[in-house]
Tab-separated table of C-alpha atoms in Angstrom:
chain	number	residue	atom	x	y	z
P	1	UNK	CA	19.872	-30.271	7.303
P	2	UNK	CA	21.375	-27.151	8.823
P	3	UNK	CA	22.981	-27.740	12.178
P	4	UNK	CA	22.325	-24.962	14.683
P	5	UNK	CA	25.402	-23.886	16.655
P	6	UNK	CA	25.494	-24.919	20.276
P	7	UNK	CA	25.176	-22.154	22.811
P	8	UNK	CA	28.313	-21.026	24.539
P	9	UNK	CA	27.940	-21.777	28.253
P	10	UNK	CA	28.482	-19.003	30.716
P	11	UNK	CA	27.866	-16.139	28.334
P	12	UNK	CA	25.271	-13.561	29.186
P	13	UNK	CA	23.527	-10.986	27.028
P	14	UNK	CA	25.376	-7.742	26.591
P	15	UNK	CA	28.679	-9.052	27.944
P	16	UNK	CA	31.852	-10.434	26.496
P	17	UNK	CA	34.069	-9.639	23.514
P	18	UNK	CA	32.134	-12.013	21.244
P	19	UNK	CA	28.946	-9.944	21.447
P	20	UNK	CA	30.915	-6.726	21.018
P	21	UNK	CA	32.672	-8.077	17.941
P	22	UNK	CA	29.377	-9.083	16.380
P	23	UNK	CA	27.603	-5.797	17.101
P	24	UNK	CA	30.453	-3.492	16.113
P	25	UNK	CA	30.892	-5.393	12.852
P	26	UNK	CA	27.155	-5.165	12.209
P	27	UNK	CA	26.979	-1.423	12.890
P	28	UNK	CA	30.013	-0.746	10.713
P	29	UNK	CA	28.580	-2.867	7.919
P	30	UNK	CA	25.182	-1.157	8.135
P	31	UNK	CA	26.789	2.299	8.018
P	32	UNK	CA	29.113	1.575	5.086
P	33	UNK	CA	26.362	-0.237	3.178
P	34	UNK	CA	24.280	2.964	3.118
P	35	UNK	CA	27.094	5.528	2.950
P	36	UNK	CA	26.666	5.887	-0.801
P	37	UNK	CA	27.269	9.365	-2.182
P	38	UNK	CA	25.406	8.430	-5.361
P	39	UNK	CA	22.102	8.205	-3.468
P	40	UNK	CA	21.188	11.915	-3.687
P	41	UNK	CA	22.282	12.354	-7.323
P	42	UNK	CA	21.797	9.122	-9.255
P	43	UNK	CA	18.429	10.284	-10.595
P	44	UNK	CA	20.183	13.426	-11.818
P	45	UNK	CA	22.875	11.266	-13.452
P	46	UNK	CA	20.182	9.368	-15.345
P	47	UNK	CA	18.481	12.583	-16.442
P	48	UNK	CA	21.723	14.264	-17.481
P	49	UNK	CA	22.599	11.191	-19.543
P	50	UNK	CA	19.406	11.821	-21.522
P	51	UNK	CA	16.987	9.306	-20.045
P	52	UNK	CA	13.292	10.130	-20.066
P	53	UNK	CA	11.049	9.931	-17.010
P	54	UNK	CA	9.572	6.709	-18.384
P	55	UNK	CA	13.030	5.177	-18.761
P	56	UNK	CA	14.000	6.177	-15.233
P	57	UNK	CA	10.785	4.662	-13.874
P	58	UNK	CA	11.469	1.449	-15.785
P	59	UNK	CA	14.872	1.229	-14.085
P	60	UNK	CA	13.237	1.444	-10.653
P	61	UNK	CA	10.794	-1.312	-11.614
P	62	UNK	CA	13.660	-3.485	-12.874
P	63	UNK	CA	15.457	-2.934	-9.573
P	64	UNK	CA	12.417	-4.001	-7.558
P	65	UNK	CA	11.626	-6.998	-9.754
P	66	UNK	CA	15.195	-8.282	-9.509
P	67	UNK	CA	14.843	-8.375	-5.753
P	68	UNK	CA	11.482	-10.133	-5.942
P	69	UNK	CA	12.776	-12.859	-8.276
P	70	UNK	CA	15.986	-13.546	-6.373
P	71	UNK	CA	14.808	-13.014	-2.778
P	72	UNK	CA	13.556	-16.505	-1.904
P	73	UNK	CA	16.211	-18.513	-3.829
P	74	UNK	CA	18.967	-16.429	-2.243
P	75	UNK	CA	17.417	-16.912	1.201
P	76	UNK	CA	17.364	-20.670	0.723
P	77	UNK	CA	20.956	-20.476	-0.503
P	78	UNK	CA	21.902	-18.576	2.655
P	79	UNK	CA	20.489	-21.449	4.725
P	80	UNK	CA	22.515	-23.981	2.713
P	81	UNK	CA	25.895	-22.184	2.551
P	82	UNK	CA	27.843	-19.569	4.466
P	83	UNK	CA	25.798	-16.448	5.194
P	84	UNK	CA	28.963	-14.439	5.771
P	85	UNK	CA	30.079	-15.318	2.232
P	86	UNK	CA	26.891	-13.850	0.765
P	87	UNK	CA	27.202	-10.690	2.870
P	88	UNK	CA	30.779	-10.288	1.635
P	89	UNK	CA	29.968	-10.946	-2.012
P	90	UNK	CA	26.886	-8.708	-2.235
P	91	UNK	CA	28.619	-5.293	-1.895
P	92	UNK	CA	31.085	-6.323	-4.603
P	93	UNK	CA	28.153	-6.624	-7.017
P	94	UNK	CA	26.968	-3.125	-6.108
P	95	UNK	CA	30.498	-1.756	-6.494
P	96	UNK	CA	30.666	-3.201	-10.009
P	97	UNK	CA	27.305	-1.648	-10.866
P	98	UNK	CA	28.260	1.810	-9.595
P	99	UNK	CA	31.569	1.682	-11.481
P	100	UNK	CA	29.692	0.765	-14.650
P	101	UNK	CA	27.345	3.737	-14.215
P	102	UNK	CA	30.114	6.332	-14.178
P	103	UNK	CA	32.472	4.642	-16.656
P	104	UNK	CA	29.893	3.948	-19.379
P	105	UNK	CA	26.709	5.894	-18.575
P	106	UNK	CA	23.835	4.656	-20.734
P	107	UNK	CA	20.386	3.134	-20.253
P	108	UNK	CA	21.641	-0.437	-20.506
P	109	UNK	CA	24.572	0.237	-18.175
P	110	UNK	CA	22.154	1.684	-15.628
P	111	UNK	CA	19.856	-1.317	-16.094
P	112	UNK	CA	22.692	-3.792	-15.490
P	113	UNK	CA	23.774	-1.776	-12.463
P	114	UNK	CA	20.292	-2.007	-10.983
P	115	UNK	CA	20.192	-5.766	-11.603
P	116	UNK	CA	23.484	-6.105	-9.725
P	117	UNK	CA	22.183	-3.839	-6.947
P	118	UNK	CA	18.967	-5.843	-6.709
P	119	UNK	CA	20.946	-9.084	-6.557
P	120	UNK	CA	23.042	-7.651	-3.727
P	121	UNK	CA	19.912	-6.739	-1.794
P	122	UNK	CA	18.513	-10.227	-2.260
P	123	UNK	CA	21.735	-11.891	-1.114
P	124	UNK	CA	21.832	-9.835	2.080
P	125	UNK	CA	18.130	-9.965	2.890
P	126	UNK	CA	17.521	-12.906	5.175
P	127	UNK	CA	21.197	-13.811	5.426
P	128	UNK	CA	22.020	-10.822	7.641
P	129	UNK	CA	19.078	-11.262	10.008
P	130	UNK	CA	19.630	-15.014	10.279
P	131	UNK	CA	23.363	-14.667	10.945
P	132	UNK	CA	22.907	-12.005	13.624
P	133	UNK	CA	20.052	-13.824	15.391
P	134	UNK	CA	21.782	-17.200	15.499
P	135	UNK	CA	25.094	-15.730	16.643
P	136	UNK	CA	23.326	-13.843	19.425
P	137	UNK	CA	21.399	-16.990	20.333
P	138	UNK	CA	24.654	-18.936	20.495
P	139	UNK	CA	25.981	-16.360	22.956
P	140	UNK	CA	22.823	-16.442	25.070
P	141	UNK	CA	21.822	-12.953	23.929
P	142	UNK	CA	18.939	-13.632	21.525
P	143	UNK	CA	16.743	-11.306	23.592
P	144	UNK	CA	18.957	-8.429	22.426
P	145	UNK	CA	18.156	-9.000	18.747
P	146	UNK	CA	15.593	-6.196	18.478
P	147	UNK	CA	17.948	-3.734	20.186
P	148	UNK	CA	20.892	-4.706	18.017
P	149	UNK	CA	18.986	-4.618	14.727
P	150	UNK	CA	17.301	-1.353	15.697
P	151	UNK	CA	20.708	0.227	16.197
P	152	UNK	CA	21.888	-1.232	12.899
P	153	UNK	CA	18.920	0.348	11.099
P	154	UNK	CA	19.737	3.631	12.837
P	155	UNK	CA	23.364	3.363	11.698
P	156	UNK	CA	22.194	2.975	8.108
P	157	UNK	CA	19.965	6.040	8.353
P	158	UNK	CA	22.791	8.066	9.895
P	159	UNK	CA	24.936	7.040	6.923
P	160	UNK	CA	22.293	8.295	4.485
P	161	UNK	CA	22.060	11.599	6.343
P	162	UNK	CA	25.859	11.892	6.404
P	163	UNK	CA	26.123	11.126	2.689
P	164	UNK	CA	23.810	13.971	1.685
P	165	UNK	CA	26.055	16.865	2.787
P	166	UNK	CA	29.140	14.921	1.725
P	167	UNK	CA	27.954	14.523	-1.850
P	168	UNK	CA	28.097	18.237	-2.665
P	169	UNK	CA	31.838	18.825	-2.104
P	170	UNK	CA	32.812	15.577	-3.817
P	171	UNK	CA	30.588	16.384	-6.784
P	172	UNK	CA	32.050	19.899	-7.005
P	173	UNK	CA	35.524	18.375	-7.024
P	174	UNK	CA	35.107	15.696	-9.650
P	175	UNK	CA	31.499	15.453	-10.850
P	176	UNK	CA	29.715	12.139	-11.252
P	177	UNK	CA	32.938	10.084	-11.623
P	178	UNK	CA	34.220	11.261	-8.236
P	179	UNK	CA	30.879	10.593	-6.542
P	180	UNK	CA	30.657	7.189	-8.223
P	181	UNK	CA	34.108	6.027	-7.230
P	182	UNK	CA	33.580	7.240	-3.647
P	183	UNK	CA	30.479	5.034	-3.619
P	184	UNK	CA	32.496	2.111	-4.998
P	185	UNK	CA	35.012	2.612	-2.187
P	186	UNK	CA	32.221	2.496	0.408
P	187	UNK	CA	30.983	-0.800	-1.086
P	188	UNK	CA	34.472	-2.306	-0.968
P	189	UNK	CA	34.833	-1.258	2.669
P	190	UNK	CA	31.427	-2.820	3.404
P	191	UNK	CA	32.596	-6.094	1.840
P	192	UNK	CA	35.796	-6.017	3.911
P	193	UNK	CA	33.740	-5.401	7.050
P	194	UNK	CA	31.383	-8.283	6.215
P	195	UNK	CA	34.390	-10.632	6.127
P	196	UNK	CA	34.788	-9.973	9.890
P	197	UNK	CA	31.335	-11.325	10.795
P	198	UNK	CA	31.600	-14.320	13.136
P	199	UNK	CA	29.770	-17.408	11.884
P	200	UNK	CA	29.832	-20.621	13.857
P	201	UNK	CA	27.011	-22.565	12.213
P	202	UNK	CA	28.149	-25.598	10.236
P	203	UNK	CA	25.457	-26.405	7.660
P	204	UNK	CA	25.641	-29.914	6.328
P	205	UNK	CA	25.265	-28.586	2.790
P	206	UNK	CA	27.739	-25.732	3.158
P	207	UNK	CA	30.379	-27.498	1.106
P	208	UNK	CA	27.822	-27.688	-1.710
P	209	UNK	CA	28.491	-31.383	-1.960
P	210	UNK	CA	24.767	-31.856	-2.462
P	211	UNK	CA	23.492	-30.094	-5.536
P	212	UNK	CA	19.982	-30.014	-4.104
P	213	UNK	CA	21.103	-28.340	-0.866
P	214	UNK	CA	19.394	-24.993	-1.400
P	215	UNK	CA	16.165	-26.570	-2.655
P	216	UNK	CA	16.031	-28.802	0.424
P	217	UNK	CA	16.393	-25.810	2.744
P	218	UNK	CA	13.736	-23.973	0.724
P	219	UNK	CA	11.284	-26.847	1.157
P	220	UNK	CA	12.099	-27.110	4.872
P	221	UNK	CA	11.517	-23.396	5.448
P	222	UNK	CA	8.230	-23.298	3.574
P	223	UNK	CA	7.064	-26.449	5.378
P	224	UNK	CA	7.600	-24.710	8.717
P	225	UNK	CA	5.495	-21.757	7.570
P	226	UNK	CA	2.696	-24.078	6.462
P	227	UNK	CA	2.747	-26.060	9.677
P	228	UNK	CA	3.057	-23.269	12.240
P	229	UNK	CA	0.286	-20.698	12.475
P	230	UNK	CA	2.356	-18.291	14.577
P	231	UNK	CA	5.111	-18.289	11.940
P	232	UNK	CA	2.575	-17.546	9.198
P	233	UNK	CA	1.177	-14.641	11.203
P	234	UNK	CA	4.656	-13.223	11.800
P	235	UNK	CA	5.449	-13.582	8.081
P	236	UNK	CA	2.366	-11.569	7.139
P	237	UNK	CA	3.024	-8.924	9.769
P	238	UNK	CA	6.430	-7.933	8.335
P	239	UNK	CA	5.166	-6.629	4.954
P	240	UNK	CA	2.008	-5.230	6.570
P	241	UNK	CA	4.170	-3.029	8.794
P	242	UNK	CA	7.203	-2.353	6.609
P	243	UNK	CA	6.050	-1.874	3.025
P	244	UNK	CA	3.734	1.165	3.072
P	245	UNK	CA	5.885	3.632	4.970
P	246	UNK	CA	8.984	2.336	3.179
P	247	UNK	CA	7.371	3.187	-0.158
P	248	UNK	CA	6.026	6.541	1.072
P	249	UNK	CA	9.581	7.543	1.968
P	250	UNK	CA	10.288	7.994	-1.749
P	251	UNK	CA	7.562	10.641	-1.957
P	252	UNK	CA	8.470	12.650	1.150
P	253	UNK	CA	10.327	15.336	-0.879
P	254	UNK	CA	7.105	16.002	-2.800
P	255	UNK	CA	5.092	16.102	0.431
P	256	UNK	CA	7.511	18.585	1.994
P	257	UNK	CA	7.547	20.815	-1.086
P	258	UNK	CA	3.748	20.908	-1.073
P	259	UNK	CA	3.831	22.554	2.359
P	260	UNK	CA	5.183	25.720	0.740
P	261	UNK	CA	8.795	25.632	1.946
P	262	UNK	CA	11.550	26.812	-0.366
P	263	UNK	CA	13.227	24.217	-2.570
P	264	UNK	CA	16.521	24.819	-0.790
P	265	UNK	CA	14.897	24.013	2.567
P	266	UNK	CA	13.431	20.659	1.511
P	267	UNK	CA	16.542	18.623	2.487
P	268	UNK	CA	16.449	20.099	5.989
P	269	UNK	CA	12.875	18.933	6.531
P	270	UNK	CA	13.766	15.528	5.095
P	271	UNK	CA	16.531	15.274	7.674
P	272	UNK	CA	13.870	15.749	10.353
P	273	UNK	CA	11.859	12.817	8.953
P	274	UNK	CA	14.930	10.578	8.750
P	275	UNK	CA	15.927	11.614	12.261
P	276	UNK	CA	12.518	10.401	13.443
P	277	UNK	CA	13.096	7.023	11.773
P	278	UNK	CA	16.563	6.852	13.345
P	279	UNK	CA	15.125	7.394	16.826
P	280	UNK	CA	12.579	4.644	16.129
P	281	UNK	CA	15.393	2.180	15.499
P	282	UNK	CA	17.138	3.178	18.718
P	283	UNK	CA	13.939	2.596	20.720
P	284	UNK	CA	13.645	-1.033	19.613
P	285	UNK	CA	15.143	-2.393	22.831
P	286	UNK	CA	12.511	-0.722	24.980
P	287	UNK	CA	9.764	-1.477	22.469
P	288	UNK	CA	10.445	-5.199	22.681
P	289	UNK	CA	8.455	-5.239	25.915
P	290	UNK	CA	5.277	-4.306	24.024
P	291	UNK	CA	2.684	-7.042	23.843
P	292	UNK	CA	0.289	-7.527	20.950
P	293	UNK	CA	-2.049	-4.830	22.274
P	294	UNK	CA	0.813	-2.387	22.735
P	295	UNK	CA	2.083	-3.144	19.239
P	296	UNK	CA	-1.395	-2.424	17.855
P	297	UNK	CA	-1.490	0.844	19.785
P	298	UNK	CA	1.907	1.833	18.355
P	299	UNK	CA	0.649	1.295	14.804
P	300	UNK	CA	-2.584	3.194	15.474
P	301	UNK	CA	-0.845	6.223	17.003
P	302	UNK	CA	1.705	6.295	14.174
P	303	UNK	CA	-1.050	6.089	11.564
P	304	UNK	CA	-2.966	8.982	13.137
P	305	UNK	CA	0.215	11.069	13.301
P	306	UNK	CA	0.919	10.322	9.617
P	307	UNK	CA	-2.588	11.261	8.507
P	308	UNK	CA	-2.763	14.427	10.612
P	309	UNK	CA	0.725	15.620	9.727
P	310	UNK	CA	0.247	15.081	6.004
P	311	UNK	CA	-3.302	16.441	5.845
P	312	UNK	CA	-2.531	19.880	7.328
P	313	UNK	CA	0.041	20.582	4.576
P	314	UNK	CA	2.159	22.890	6.735
P	315	UNK	CA	5.817	22.656	7.766
P	316	UNK	CA	4.712	22.000	11.342
P	317	UNK	CA	2.856	18.929	10.126
P	318	UNK	CA	6.159	17.435	8.940
P	319	UNK	CA	7.039	17.034	12.612
P	320	UNK	CA	4.061	14.697	12.984
P	321	UNK	CA	5.160	12.795	9.878
P	322	UNK	CA	8.598	12.408	11.475
P	323	UNK	CA	6.903	11.093	14.614
P	324	UNK	CA	4.941	8.585	12.545
P	325	UNK	CA	8.112	7.378	10.806
P	326	UNK	CA	9.666	6.934	14.247
P	327	UNK	CA	6.789	4.642	15.208
P	328	UNK	CA	6.821	2.750	11.910
P	329	UNK	CA	10.573	2.136	12.076
P	330	UNK	CA	10.191	0.830	15.621
P	331	UNK	CA	7.293	-1.385	14.530
P	332	UNK	CA	9.301	-2.718	11.574
P	333	UNK	CA	12.189	-3.785	13.794
P	334	UNK	CA	9.804	-5.396	16.287
P	335	UNK	CA	7.958	-7.254	13.517
P	336	UNK	CA	11.258	-8.692	12.291
P	337	UNK	CA	12.188	-9.672	15.860
P	338	UNK	CA	8.831	-11.435	16.318
P	339	UNK	CA	9.445	-13.420	13.152
P	340	UNK	CA	12.949	-14.455	14.223
P	341	UNK	CA	11.687	-15.521	17.652
P	342	UNK	CA	9.027	-17.756	16.120
P	343	UNK	CA	11.265	-19.528	13.601
P	344	UNK	CA	12.426	-22.758	15.167
P	345	UNK	CA	13.645	-24.788	12.194
P	346	UNK	CA	16.598	-24.615	9.850
P	347	UNK	CA	15.136	-22.251	7.253
P	348	UNK	CA	15.628	-18.940	9.068
P	349	UNK	CA	17.083	-17.045	6.099
P	350	UNK	CA	14.537	-18.651	3.766
P	351	UNK	CA	11.545	-17.513	5.808
P	352	UNK	CA	13.015	-14.052	6.323
P	353	UNK	CA	13.377	-13.808	2.547
P	354	UNK	CA	9.753	-14.909	2.093
P	355	UNK	CA	8.774	-11.956	4.281
P	356	UNK	CA	11.070	-9.791	2.155
P	357	UNK	CA	9.281	-10.862	-1.030
P	358	UNK	CA	5.963	-9.961	0.556
P	359	UNK	CA	7.404	-6.549	1.432
P	360	UNK	CA	8.762	-6.013	-2.095
P	361	UNK	CA	5.487	-6.979	-3.778
P	362	UNK	CA	3.471	-4.788	-1.428
P	363	UNK	CA	5.885	-1.917	-2.027
P	364	UNK	CA	5.422	-2.205	-5.791
P	365	UNK	CA	1.643	-2.176	-5.265
P	366	UNK	CA	1.968	0.964	-3.124
P	367	UNK	CA	4.018	2.654	-5.865
P	368	UNK	CA	1.319	1.913	-8.425
P	369	UNK	CA	-1.525	2.950	-6.134
P	370	UNK	CA	0.243	6.153	-5.156
P	371	UNK	CA	0.701	6.996	-8.832
P	372	UNK	CA	-3.070	6.866	-9.285
P	373	UNK	CA	-4.012	8.626	-6.028
P	374	UNK	CA	-1.243	11.209	-6.216
P	375	UNK	CA	-2.301	12.179	-9.725
P	376	UNK	CA	-5.882	12.776	-8.624
P	377	UNK	CA	-5.301	14.608	-5.355
P	378	UNK	CA	-2.599	16.288	-3.248
P	379	UNK	CA	0.379	14.487	-1.787
P	380	UNK	CA	-0.910	15.300	1.693
P	381	UNK	CA	-4.213	13.582	0.973
P	382	UNK	CA	-2.427	10.583	-0.545
P	383	UNK	CA	-0.234	10.167	2.538
P	384	UNK	CA	-3.284	10.437	4.779
P	385	UNK	CA	-5.096	7.713	2.824
P	386	UNK	CA	-2.136	5.370	3.201
P	387	UNK	CA	-2.535	5.598	6.970
P	388	UNK	CA	-5.713	3.491	6.625
P	389	UNK	CA	-3.918	0.124	6.087
P	390	UNK	CA	-2.071	0.667	9.360
P	391	UNK	CA	-5.318	1.329	11.205
P	392	UNK	CA	-6.749	-1.897	9.772
P	393	UNK	CA	-3.631	-3.847	10.805
P	394	UNK	CA	-3.808	-2.314	14.293
P	395	UNK	CA	-7.472	-3.318	14.634
P	396	UNK	CA	-6.720	-6.903	13.577
P	397	UNK	CA	-3.812	-7.144	16.018
P	398	UNK	CA	-5.950	-5.740	18.828
P	399	UNK	CA	-8.606	-8.364	18.102
P	400	UNK	CA	-5.990	-11.139	18.092
P	401	UNK	CA	-4.530	-9.872	21.358
P	402	UNK	CA	-7.961	-9.689	22.959
P	403	UNK	CA	-8.802	-13.240	21.852
P	404	UNK	CA	-5.484	-14.537	23.178
P	405	UNK	CA	-6.044	-12.774	26.500
P	406	UNK	CA	-9.517	-14.334	26.705
P	407	UNK	CA	-8.101	-17.799	26.127
P	408	UNK	CA	-5.475	-17.280	28.800
P	409	UNK	CA	-8.110	-16.063	31.246
P	410	UNK	CA	-10.412	-19.010	30.523
P	411	UNK	CA	-7.494	-21.405	30.873
P	412	UNK	CA	-6.589	-19.969	34.262
P	413	UNK	CA	-10.239	-20.144	35.316
P	414	UNK	CA	-10.459	-23.791	34.324
P	415	UNK	CA	-7.257	-24.553	36.205
P	416	UNK	CA	-8.574	-22.842	39.343
P	417	UNK	CA	-11.855	-24.728	39.050
P	418	UNK	CA	-10.007	-28.012	38.725
P	419	UNK	CA	-7.899	-27.262	41.774
P	420	UNK	CA	-10.995	-26.270	43.745
P	421	UNK	CA	-12.908	-29.410	42.821
P	422	UNK	CA	-9.879	-31.500	43.629
P	423	UNK	CA	-9.535	-29.980	47.062
P	424	UNK	CA	-13.255	-30.551	47.811
P	425	UNK	CA	-12.969	-34.184	46.790
P	426	UNK	CA	-10.184	-34.813	49.299
P	427	UNK	CA	-11.445	-36.023	52.761
């Protein structure tokens, strides 16, 4: 059993050094975790090493599959042991992989690096969200979770945007080795930052005295999902919101180029799209007030903006795509917050990892589907078609919200009728 930390009396949301320590550590970790100068050029490194397009694609699949296979076990492990330990250890795996890429570039070195990178992602997925939520809850600030995680997502996107212009000078100075070792340094700094995360939970199995500790937490987490309909709905909502636009992000350079802009201008338009996603993360605090109907409206408006912006195939349409990514990023943070709010048992990291597996599997399906659609039509048309799942999700949420509102109204009506009949029965 995992023992939840007791709340600290007298602490309010948004106040006190404890909250500041947690949030500043989180933002620093999120920035350093994505400040990887290899991001813009690792595909070029693979190509320059002599890999074919098929081999490069196989590396991406290996990366995704590693995350899928390790996601749930690592989430259960995070519920059984120290989450801070996993967040510290994960970047060290990525650092080893990046060092291997530049020291011994070859297909098998790249493959091992992606396995290590995928393992790092699995270790952090679920552990980070669970640690942040429970520490905020301990401090009486759980209602700030969406705001805090939205800012953390924004910090990661800012790091990606900062890494792009920084890669050029470093590459000019020392080529792939210099870019690789700068990325290793960022990973080491991320690990050092993770060591500063506060963690006050004291899991009974943290000492690993019970060899079945992680399997027990896995069973407990899955049992909560089976027994609680609201948890199941929140689990399904995360991949439904997160996976499609997250996969489409990989194809945005092709979409931008199809609008007719010069190759040299493509990164500038990509910065606009990423800026939209960054703003979406920063709006999470205000978006938390959205009910189910408002959430459905957010998805619908974002889907229409995505379809319209992609379909027109002009640079101006990229502004609408950026607007849609703003909405989808906001919706992704809110979906995660809804899941965390509904989890009441000990398997928080486990259930978050289950949602992560759903996202990974859906993302792989989107990659495959896009390969078929994108080969038969334009990238603009493909993007527009992928707005349809969001419209379907929005319609389902609207129906659920309407049904819930009807139940609340009927319940209030019954209560009023009972009070009225009771008052008439009194002499």
